[in-house]
PDB file of C-alpha atoms in Angstrom:
ATOM      1  CA  MET A   1      -0.100   0.259   0.167  1.00 51.00           C
ATOM      2  CA  LEU A   2       1.318   3.453  -1.125  1.00 55.00           C
ATOM      3  CA  ILE A   3       0.317   6.138   0.787  1.00 55.00           C
ATOM      4  CA  GLY A   4       1.308   9.979  -0.364  1.00 57.00           C
ATOM      5  CA  ILE A   5       1.443  12.670   1.811  1.00 59.00           C
ATOM      6  CA  ALA A   6       1.855  16.773   0.843  1.00 61.00           C
ATOM      7  CA  ILE A   7       3.355  18.650   2.614  1.00 61.00           C
ATOM      8  CA  SER A   8       3.256  22.698   1.903  1.00 65.00           C
ATOM      9  CA  PHE A   9       5.307  25.497   3.212  1.00 65.00           C
ATOM     10  CA  ALA A  10       4.115  28.867   3.623  1.00 66.00           C
ATOM     11  CA  TYR A  11       6.276  31.693   4.256  1.00 73.00           C
ATOM     12  CA  TRP A  12       6.587  35.638   3.883  1.00 79.00           C
ATOM     13  CA  GLN A  13       8.016  37.189   1.293  1.00 83.00           C
ATOM     14  CA  VAL A  14       9.340  41.038   1.903  1.00 87.00           C
ATOM     15  CA  ILE A  15      10.260  43.038  -1.068  1.00 89.00           C
ATOM     16  CA  LEU A  16      12.190  46.041  -0.248  1.00 91.00           C
ATOM     17  CA  GLN A  17      12.787  49.102  -3.199  1.00 92.00           C
ATOM     18  CA  GLN A  18      13.885  52.586  -3.368  1.00 92.00           C
ATOM     19  CA  GLU A  19      11.235  55.073  -3.261  1.00 91.00           C
ATOM     20  CA  SER A  20      13.549  58.186  -5.405  1.00 92.00           C
ATOM     21  CA  THR A  21      15.148  57.127  -8.401  1.00 90.00           C
ATOM     22  CA  ASN A  22      18.312  57.263  -9.548  1.00 92.00           C
ATOM     23  CA  ILE A  23      19.001  59.541 -12.886  1.00 90.00           C
ATOM     24  CA  VAL A  24      21.785  59.978 -15.303  1.00 89.00           C
ATOM     25  CA  THR A  25      21.654  62.413 -18.230  1.00 82.00           C
ATOM     26  CA  SER A  26      23.778  62.997 -20.518  1.00 82.00           C
ATOM     27  CA  ASP A  27      25.133  66.343 -21.864  1.00 83.00           C
ATOM     28  CA  CYS A  28      25.120  67.466 -25.789  1.00 87.00           C
ATOM     29  CA  PHE A  29      28.706  66.522 -27.375  1.00 86.00           C
ATOM     30  CA  LYS A  30      28.607  67.702 -30.926  1.00 90.00           C
ATOM     31  CA  LEU A  31      30.298  70.438 -33.174  1.00 92.00           C
ATOM     32  CA  THR A  32      28.765  70.459 -36.518  1.00 95.00           C
ATOM     33  CA  PHE A  33      31.332  70.812 -39.996  1.00 95.00           C
ATOM     34  CA  LYS A  34      30.503  72.294 -42.852  1.00 96.00           C
ATOM     35  CA  ASP A  35      33.242  72.543 -45.871  1.00 94.00           C
ATOM     36  CA  GLY A  36      33.191  73.965 -49.295  1.00 93.00           C
ATOM     37  CA  GLU A  37      35.642  73.227 -52.414  1.00 94.00           C
ATOM     38  CA  ALA A  38      38.578  71.341 -51.847  1.00 95.00           C
ATOM     39  CA  ILE A  39      41.951  73.310 -52.667  1.00 94.00           C
ATOM     40  CA  ASN A  40      43.164  71.849 -56.187  1.00 94.00           C
ATOM     41  CA  ILE A  41      46.442  73.520 -57.234  1.00 92.00           C
ATOM     42  CA  PRO A  42      47.550  71.464 -60.575  1.00 92.00           C
ATOM     43  CA  SER A  43      50.788  73.673 -61.717  1.00 92.00           C
ATOM     44  CA  ALA A  44      52.377  74.258 -58.299  1.00 94.00           C
ATOM     45  CA  TYR A  45      55.709  76.450 -58.367  1.00 95.00           C
ATOM     46  CA  PRO A  46      57.467  78.607 -54.929  1.00 97.00           C
ATOM     47  CA  MET A  47      55.531  81.875 -54.303  1.00 96.00           C
ATOM     48  CA  SER A  48      55.463  84.530 -52.257  1.00 97.00           C
ATOM     49  CA  ASP A  49      53.361  85.014 -49.212  1.00 97.00           C
ATOM     50  CA  GLU A  50      51.771  88.260 -51.116  1.00 97.00           C
ATOM     51  CA  GLU A  51      50.901  85.367 -53.907  1.00 97.00           C
ATOM     52  CA  GLY A  52      49.567  82.979 -51.868  1.00 97.00           C
ATOM     53  CA  LEU A  53      47.535  84.786 -50.033  1.00 97.00           C
ATOM     54  CA  LYS A  54      45.668  85.500 -53.420  1.00 96.00           C
ATOM     55  CA  ASN A  55      44.585  81.396 -53.951  1.00 96.00           C
ATOM     56  CA  THR A  56      41.333  80.443 -53.602  1.00 95.00           C
ATOM     57  CA  PRO A  57      41.049  79.035 -49.854  1.00 97.00           C
ATOM     58  CA  TYR A  58      39.079  75.780 -48.626  1.00 97.00           C
ATOM     59  CA  ASP A  59      36.323  77.471 -46.746  1.00 97.00           C
ATOM     60  CA  PHE A  60      34.909  75.272 -43.839  1.00 97.00           C
ATOM     61  CA  THR A  61      32.621  76.433 -40.759  1.00 97.00           C
ATOM     62  CA  ILE A  62      32.239  75.074 -37.298  1.00 97.00           C
ATOM     63  CA  THR A  63      29.283  75.503 -35.076  1.00 97.00           C
ATOM     64  CA  ASN A  64      28.582  74.145 -31.421  1.00 96.00           C
ATOM     65  CA  ILE A  65      25.048  73.389 -30.941  1.00 94.00           C
ATOM     66  CA  CYS A  66      25.438  72.619 -27.169  1.00 93.00           C
ATOM     67  CA  ASN A  67      24.937  74.115 -24.299  1.00 90.00           C
ATOM     68  CA  SER A  68      28.502  74.197 -22.888  1.00 91.00           C
ATOM     69  CA  ASN A  69      31.563  75.616 -24.884  1.00 94.00           C
ATOM     70  CA  ALA A  70      34.228  73.753 -26.529  1.00 94.00           C
ATOM     71  CA  SER A  71      37.539  73.948 -27.279  1.00 96.00           C
ATOM     72  CA  TYR A  72      38.784  73.017 -30.499  1.00 96.00           C
ATOM     73  CA  GLN A  73      41.809  72.445 -32.417  1.00 97.00           C
ATOM     74  CA  ILE A  74      42.080  72.814 -36.282  1.00 97.00           C
ATOM     75  CA  ASN A  75      45.013  70.781 -38.017  1.00 97.00           C
ATOM     76  CA  LEU A  76      46.269  70.005 -41.633  1.00 97.00           C
ATOM     77  CA  GLU A  77      46.806  66.121 -41.831  1.00 97.00           C
ATOM     78  CA  THR A  78      48.905  65.065 -44.571  1.00 96.00           C
ATOM     79  CA  LEU A  79      47.967  62.197 -46.406  1.00 96.00           C
ATOM     80  CA  VAL A  80      49.910  59.748 -48.924  1.00 93.00           C
ATOM     81  CA  PRO A  81      49.160  60.334 -52.270  1.00 92.00           C
ATOM     82  CA  GLU A  82      49.074  57.698 -55.228  1.00 90.00           C
ATOM     83  CA  GLY A  83      52.447  59.418 -56.526  1.00 91.00           C
ATOM     84  CA  LYS A  84      55.377  61.063 -55.640  1.00 94.00           C
ATOM     85  CA  GLN A  85      55.063  62.298 -52.262  1.00 95.00           C
ATOM     86  CA  LEU A  86      55.288  66.183 -52.464  1.00 96.00           C
ATOM     87  CA  PRO A  87      57.588  66.846 -49.169  1.00 96.00           C
ATOM     88  CA  ASP A  88      55.562  68.650 -46.119  1.00 97.00           C
ATOM     89  CA  LYS A  89      58.541  71.142 -45.396  1.00 96.00           C
ATOM     90  CA  TYR A  90      58.168  72.887 -48.766  1.00 97.00           C
ATOM     91  CA  LEU A  91      54.588  74.041 -47.984  1.00 97.00           C
ATOM     92  CA  LYS A  92      52.830  77.127 -46.458  1.00 97.00           C
ATOM     93  CA  SER A  93      49.563  77.665 -45.194  1.00 98.00           C
ATOM     94  CA  ASN A  94      47.504  80.338 -44.095  1.00 98.00           C
ATOM     95  CA  LEU A  95      44.220  80.185 -41.972  1.00 98.00           C
ATOM     96  CA  MET A  96      41.764  83.164 -41.603  1.00 98.00           C
ATOM     97  CA  GLU A  97      38.922  83.016 -39.188  1.00 98.00           C
ATOM     98  CA  ASP A  98      36.314  85.301 -41.485  1.00 97.00           C
ATOM     99  CA  THR A  99      38.535  88.188 -42.376  1.00 96.00           C
ATOM    100  CA  THR A 100      41.329  87.917 -39.851  1.00 97.00           C
ATOM    101  CA  SER A 101      44.528  86.062 -40.167  1.00 98.00           C
ATOM    102  CA  LYS A 102      44.974  83.445 -37.634  1.00 98.00           C
ATOM    103  CA  ILE A 103      48.241  81.740 -38.326  1.00 98.00           C
ATOM    104  CA  THR A 104      50.692  81.833 -41.689  1.00 98.00           C
ATOM    105  CA  THR A 105      53.270  79.373 -41.163  1.00 98.00           C
ATOM    106  CA  LYS A 106      55.310  76.596 -43.108  1.00 97.00           C
ATOM    107  CA  LEU A 107      54.940  73.352 -41.925  1.00 96.00           C
ATOM    108  CA  LEU A 108      57.170  72.696 -39.366  1.00 93.00           C
ATOM    109  CA  SER A 109      58.171  70.402 -36.630  1.00 94.00           C
ATOM    110  CA  GLU A 110      57.232  72.321 -34.192  1.00 95.00           C
ATOM    111  CA  LEU A 111      53.718  72.251 -35.118  1.00 97.00           C
ATOM    112  CA  GLU A 112      53.414  68.478 -35.708  1.00 97.00           C
ATOM    113  CA  VAL A 113      50.713  66.614 -33.570  1.00 97.00           C
ATOM    114  CA  THR A 114      49.215  63.135 -33.828  1.00 96.00           C
ATOM    115  CA  PRO A 115      47.094  62.749 -36.704  1.00 96.00           C
ATOM    116  CA  THR A 116      43.896  61.607 -36.341  1.00 95.00           C
ATOM    117  CA  ILE A 117      42.658  61.088 -39.901  1.00 95.00           C
ATOM    118  CA  LEU A 118      43.317  57.010 -41.041  1.00 91.00           C
ATOM    119  CA  ASN A 119      46.377  56.760 -42.904  1.00 91.00           C
ATOM    120  CA  ALA A 120      47.719  60.274 -42.352  1.00 96.00           C
ATOM    121  CA  VAL A 121      51.179  60.202 -41.813  1.00 96.00           C
ATOM    122  CA  SER A 122      51.697  63.746 -40.229  1.00 97.00           C
ATOM    123  CA  SER A 123      49.786  66.402 -38.793  1.00 98.00           C
ATOM    124  CA  TYR A 124      50.393  69.858 -37.828  1.00 98.00           C
ATOM    125  CA  LYS A 125      48.258  72.375 -35.563  1.00 98.00           C
ATOM    126  CA  LEU A 126      47.396  75.393 -37.248  1.00 98.00           C
ATOM    127  CA  LEU A 127      44.327  77.048 -34.166  1.00 98.00           C
ATOM    128  CA  GLU A 128      43.794  76.141 -30.639  1.00 97.00           C
ATOM    129  CA  ASP A 129      40.781  78.238 -29.516  1.00 97.00           C
ATOM    130  CA  VAL A 130      37.029  77.928 -27.696  1.00 96.00           C
ATOM    131  CA  LEU A 131      33.500  77.475 -28.980  1.00 95.00           C
ATOM    132  CA  THR A 132      30.938  79.377 -26.659  1.00 94.00           C
ATOM    133  CA  SER A 133      27.699  77.475 -26.652  1.00 93.00           C
ATOM    134  CA  GLN A 134      25.906  77.840 -29.993  1.00 94.00           C
ATOM    135  CA  GLU A 135      28.861  79.938 -32.175  1.00 96.00           C
ATOM    136  CA  GLU A 136      29.867  79.641 -35.115  1.00 97.00           C
ATOM    137  CA  LYS A 137      33.070  80.424 -36.738  1.00 97.00           C
ATOM    138  CA  GLU A 138      34.027  80.505 -40.521  1.00 98.00           C
ATOM    139  CA  PHE A 139      37.363  79.565 -42.009  1.00 98.00           C
ATOM    140  CA  HIS A 140      39.351  80.001 -44.901  1.00 98.00           C
ATOM    141  CA  LEU A 141      42.589  77.821 -45.319  1.00 98.00           C
ATOM    142  CA  ARG A 142      45.273  78.360 -48.210  1.00 97.00           C
ATOM    143  CA  ILE A 143      47.966  76.104 -49.296  1.00 97.00           C
ATOM    144  CA  TRP A 144      51.103  76.985 -51.385  1.00 97.00           C
ATOM    145  CA  MET A 145      54.611  75.918 -52.175  1.00 97.00           C
ATOM    146  CA  HIS A 146      56.769  78.453 -50.254  1.00 97.00           C
ATOM    147  CA  SER A 147      59.485  81.002 -52.114  1.00 96.00           C
ATOM    148  CA  ASP A 148      62.633  78.891 -50.209  1.00 97.00           C
ATOM    149  CA  VAL A 149      61.946  76.176 -52.408  1.00 96.00           C
ATOM    150  CA  THR A 150      64.474  76.250 -55.455  1.00 95.00           C
ATOM    151  CA  ALA A 151      65.322  74.327 -58.172  1.00 92.00           C
ATOM    152  CA  SER A 152      68.069  72.413 -56.370  1.00 95.00           C
ATOM    153  CA  ASP A 153      65.700  70.784 -54.512  1.00 95.00           C
ATOM    154  CA  LEU A 154      64.756  67.902 -56.780  1.00 95.00           C
ATOM    155  CA  ASP A 155      62.187  66.108 -54.570  1.00 95.00           C
ATOM    156  CA  SER A 156      60.052  68.609 -55.034  1.00 95.00           C
ATOM    157  CA  MET A 157      59.203  68.546 -59.093  1.00 95.00           C
ATOM    158  CA  ASN A 158      56.732  66.468 -59.844  1.00 95.00           C
ATOM    159  CA  ALA A 159      55.371  65.410 -57.047  1.00 95.00           C
ATOM    160  CA  MET A 160      52.286  65.597 -54.983  1.00 95.00           C
ATOM    161  CA  PHE A 161      50.887  66.938 -51.601  1.00 96.00           C
ATOM    162  CA  GLN A 162      47.236  65.446 -50.365  1.00 96.00           C
ATOM    163  CA  GLY A 163      45.937  66.656 -46.958  1.00 96.00           C
ATOM    164  CA  LYS A 164      42.741  67.376 -44.844  1.00 97.00           C
ATOM    165  CA  VAL A 165      41.669  69.469 -42.183  1.00 97.00           C
ATOM    166  CA  SER A 166      40.718  67.579 -39.067  1.00 97.00           C
ATOM    167  CA  VAL A 167      39.207  69.240 -35.583  1.00 96.00           C
ATOM    168  CA  VAL A 168      39.689  67.816 -32.766  1.00 95.00           C
ATOM    169  CA  THR A 169      36.932  69.017 -29.885  1.00 94.00           C
ATOM    170  CA  SER A 170      36.335  68.327 -26.021  1.00 93.00           C
ATOM    171  CA  PHE A 171      33.728  70.122 -24.473  1.00 90.00           C
ATOM    172  CA  ILE A 172      34.377  71.581 -21.069  1.00 82.00           C
ATOM    173  CA  LYS A 173      32.587  73.556 -18.080  1.00 73.00           C
ATOM    174  CA  THR A 174      33.396  77.364 -17.451  1.00 61.00           C
ATOM    175  CA  ALA A 175      34.114  78.374 -14.210  1.00 60.00           C
ATOM    176  CA  ALA A 176      30.701  80.429 -13.319  1.00 56.00           C
ATOM    177  CA  ASP A 177      29.202  76.926 -14.024  1.00 53.00           C
ATOM    178  CA  THR A 178      31.244  75.479 -11.343  1.00 51.00           C
ATOM    179  CA  ILE A 179      30.369  78.198  -9.220  1.00 51.00           C
ATOM    180  CA  LYS A 180      26.835  77.843  -9.373  1.00 50.00           C
ATOM    181  CA  ASN A 181      26.955  74.391  -8.795  1.00 49.00           C
ATOM    182  CA  LEU A 182      28.431  74.413  -5.295  1.00 51.00           C
ATOM    183  CA  PRO A 183      27.440  74.327  -2.102  1.00 54.00           C
ATOM    184  CA  ILE A 184      25.828  77.042   0.363  1.00 55.00           C
ATOM    185  CA  VAL A 185      27.737  76.209   3.329  1.00 55.00           C
ATOM    186  CA  SER A 186      28.608  77.873   6.625  1.00 57.00           C
ATOM    187  CA  ASN A 187      31.832  75.428   6.878  1.00 60.00           C
ATOM    188  CA  GLY A 188      33.713  73.306   5.166  1.00 59.00           C
ATOM    189  CA  ASN A 189      34.046  73.559   1.273  1.00 58.00           C
ATOM    190  CA  GLY A 190      31.753  75.429  -0.697  1.00 56.00           C
ATOM    191  CA  LEU A 191      30.071  79.449  -0.625  1.00 55.00           C
ATOM    192  CA  TYR A 192      30.400  80.461   2.229  1.00 55.00           C
ATOM    193  CA  GLU A 193      27.299  83.216   3.170  1.00 55.00           C
ATOM    194  CA  VAL A 194      28.798  86.240   4.366  1.00 53.00           C
ATOM    195  CA  GLY A 195      27.215  88.876   6.115  1.00 56.00           C
ATOM    196  CA  HIS A 196      28.712  92.506   6.687  1.00 53.00           C
ATOM    197  CA  GLU A 197      28.425  91.869  10.571  1.00 54.00           C
ATOM    198  CA  ASP A 198      31.163  89.170   9.749  1.00 52.00           C
ATOM    199  CA  ALA A 199      33.197  91.798   8.520  1.00 52.00           C
ATOM    200  CA  GLU A 200      36.334  93.515  10.118  1.00 58.00           C
ATOM    201  CA  ILE A 201      37.713  96.947   8.988  1.00 53.00           C
ATOM    202  CA  THR A 202      40.792  98.417  10.536  1.00 57.00           C
ATOM    203  CA  TYR A 203      41.682 102.277   9.944  1.00 56.00           C
ATOM    204  CA  THR A 204      45.043 103.430   9.837  1.00 59.00           C
ATOM    205  CA  GLU A 205      46.134 107.555   9.848  1.00 63.00           C
ATOM    206  CA  ASP A 206      48.874 108.317   8.296  1.00 61.00           C
ATOM    207  CA  GLU A 207      52.095 110.070   9.853  1.00 56.00           C
ATOM    208  CA  GLU A 208      53.078 112.920   8.428  1.00 52.00           C
TER     209      GLU A 208
END
């Protein structure tokens, strides 16, 4: 004879949960880039700065669409052409912000930074500055062979330079934002409430 015995267990189940909600809200981190026609000089030759500044520029605009300020760095990066490469040292560039010239320089080793474009072999920093929230800036880049290049510079003959502009950005909080977020306290770290009764003023008479 088989006798089945059923046993049931009763127990209390308690579920506890947080009353408040944990929230993480990301900020805006975006700079827009709008450009025009690229520079194309099919028969470059050494020229003075005065002549070089008359060349047709490459125009581009950057806009900070976020609420935070953005620091930016404009680089001219060198790519490897299919044919013979024109050494960077024979080139000069000028960058203008609207109608203001920011830099006119040879592509010197002192300006070199780490390339950011895939397959770029070198990169030169032309400008570093800040865009405030919703600010837009327009730039004009010109490139030419500088006048120090001579016929004895054989590696400058029948060669080609290929490059692109890159803009490296990072978003920053202003000092005002930092101060605004500090708590007002009576002691410890933060902003202090100070009344006139807390100030001590000492008068000193000048002796003749």
